[in-house]
Amino acid sequence: MKNILEEKFKIKDLQELYYFLRIEIMHLADGVWLSQYQYAMKLLKNFGLVDCKGISTPLDQNTKILADVGPILEDSIMYRKILGGLIYLMITHQYLGCAMVSQFMQNAQQPHLDCVKRILGHVEFARTMEFDTMHYR
């Protein structure tokens, strides 16, 4: 592939990719290992949840997230920032379940913010248990 590109374009070989868009990349004999550990740490630090009590599941399986369940957030910017960070974190944590709460971006209410904070609590749990990686073969 590299040879084909060199015939058409002037390129500079930067060698193996090891960090890109806040994703750590490690090349292994049987595949590629991706980690967003540093990104998860930054996300937790930005919202004051580093070393909080981790939660083993992103959301309780019985959680019902409804549109009109509580007071509307006066300032929904924090909700959007947390949710945006969690959506990006889903590159290596597909199971986070952000789709359930992302539908309330325009009309966020306190219970929705509580849900995204719980998901962040799970990110802390995953970080301490070293579940922050994906391995692709």
Coordinates of C-alpha atoms in Angstrom, one line a residue:
M1 CA 0.0 0.0 0.0
K2 CA 2.8 2.4 0.9
N3 CA 4.5 1.8 -2.5
I4 CA 1.2 2.6 -4.3
L5 CA 0.8 5.8 -2.4
E6 CA 4.4 6.9 -3.0
E7 CA 3.9 6.5 -6.8
K8 CA 1.0 8.9 -6.7
F9 CA 1.8 11.3 -3.9
K10 CA 4.8 12.8 -2.1
I11 CA 4.6 11.2 1.3
K12 CA 6.7 11.1 4.4
D13 CA 6.9 7.9 6.4
L14 CA 6.4 8.6 10.0
Q15 CA 6.8 4.9 11.0
E16 CA 4.3 3.0 13.1
L17 CA 1.5 5.0 14.6
Y18 CA 1.4 4.8 18.4
Y19 CA -0.8 7.7 19.5
F20 CA -3.6 9.4 17.4
L21 CA -6.6 11.5 18.4
R22 CA -6.1 10.6 22.1
I23 CA -6.0 6.9 21.3
E24 CA -2.9 4.9 22.3
I25 CA -2.0 2.2 19.7
M26 CA 0.2 -0.7 20.3
H27 CA 1.1 -3.1 17.5
L28 CA 1.1 -6.8 18.5
A29 CA 2.0 -9.9 16.6
D30 CA -1.7 -10.9 16.4
G31 CA -3.3 -7.5 16.0
V32 CA -3.6 -4.0 17.3
W33 CA -4.3 -2.9 20.9
L34 CA -6.2 0.4 21.4
S35 CA -6.5 2.3 24.7
Q36 CA -8.1 5.5 25.7
Y37 CA -6.8 5.4 29.3
Q38 CA -5.3 8.9 29.2
Y39 CA -8.5 10.3 27.7
A40 CA -10.6 8.5 30.3
M41 CA -8.4 10.0 33.0
K42 CA -8.8 13.5 31.6
L43 CA -12.5 13.1 31.4
L44 CA -12.8 11.9 35.0
K45 CA -10.5 14.7 36.2
N46 CA -12.4 17.4 34.3
F47 CA -15.6 16.4 36.1
G48 CA -14.0 15.7 39.5
L49 CA -14.6 12.0 39.5
V50 CA -11.1 10.6 39.7
D51 CA -11.0 8.1 42.5
C52 CA -14.7 8.2 43.0
K53 CA -16.4 5.0 43.9
G54 CA -16.5 3.0 40.7
I55 CA -19.7 1.3 39.5
S56 CA -19.5 -2.1 37.8
T57 CA -22.3 -1.5 35.3
P58 CA -22.8 1.7 33.2
L59 CA -26.6 1.8 33.9
D60 CA -28.8 -0.4 36.1
Q61 CA -30.7 -2.8 33.8
N62 CA -34.0 -1.6 35.3
T63 CA -33.3 2.1 34.6
K64 CA -36.0 3.7 32.5
I65 CA -35.0 7.0 31.0
L66 CA -38.0 9.2 30.2
A67 CA -38.2 12.6 28.6
D68 CA -40.1 14.4 31.3
V69 CA -38.9 13.1 34.7
G70 CA -37.6 16.0 36.6
P71 CA -36.5 19.6 36.5
I72 CA -34.8 20.9 33.3
L73 CA -31.2 21.7 33.8
E74 CA -30.6 25.5 33.8
D75 CA -27.2 25.0 32.4
S76 CA -27.0 21.9 30.2
I77 CA -23.5 22.6 29.0
M78 CA -21.9 20.2 31.6
Y79 CA -24.4 17.4 30.5
R80 CA -23.4 17.9 26.9
K81 CA -19.7 18.0 27.6
I82 CA -19.8 14.8 29.7
L83 CA -22.0 13.1 27.1
G84 CA -19.7 14.2 24.2
G85 CA -16.7 12.8 26.1
L86 CA -18.5 9.5 26.7
I87 CA -19.5 9.2 23.1
Y88 CA -15.9 9.6 22.0
L89 CA -14.8 7.1 24.7
M90 CA -17.1 4.6 23.1
I91 CA -14.4 3.9 20.5
T92 CA -12.9 1.5 23.0
H93 CA -15.9 1.1 25.4
Q94 CA -18.8 0.2 23.0
Y95 CA -20.9 -1.1 25.9
L96 CA -21.3 2.3 27.7
G97 CA -24.9 2.8 26.6
C98 CA -24.7 6.5 25.8
A99 CA -27.4 6.3 23.1
M100 CA -30.1 6.0 25.8
V101 CA -29.2 9.4 27.3
S102 CA -27.9 11.2 24.2
Q103 CA -31.5 11.6 22.9
F104 CA -32.0 14.2 25.6
M105 CA -29.3 16.6 24.6
Q106 CA -31.7 19.4 23.8
N107 CA -33.9 19.0 26.8
A108 CA -31.6 17.6 29.5
Q109 CA -33.1 17.1 33.0
Q110 CA -31.5 16.3 36.3
P111 CA -32.2 12.5 36.1
H112 CA -30.4 12.5 32.7
L113 CA -27.4 14.2 34.2
D114 CA -27.5 11.6 37.0
C115 CA -27.4 8.8 34.4
V116 CA -24.3 10.2 32.6
K117 CA -22.5 10.7 36.0
R118 CA -23.3 7.0 36.7
I119 CA -21.7 6.1 33.4
L120 CA -18.7 8.2 34.3
G121 CA -18.6 6.2 37.6
H122 CA -18.4 3.0 35.5
V123 CA -15.5 4.6 33.5
E124 CA -13.7 5.0 36.8
F125 CA -14.4 1.3 37.6
A126 CA -13.2 0.2 34.2
R127 CA -10.1 2.3 34.6
T128 CA -9.2 0.8 37.9
M129 CA -9.9 -2.7 36.6
E130 CA -7.9 -2.0 33.4
F131 CA -10.9 -2.6 31.1
D132 CA -9.9 0.4 29.0
T133 CA -8.7 -1.4 25.9
M134 CA -9.8 -3.0 22.7
H135 CA -7.8 -5.6 20.9
Y136 CA -8.4 -6.0 17.1
R137 CA -7.1 -8.9 15.1

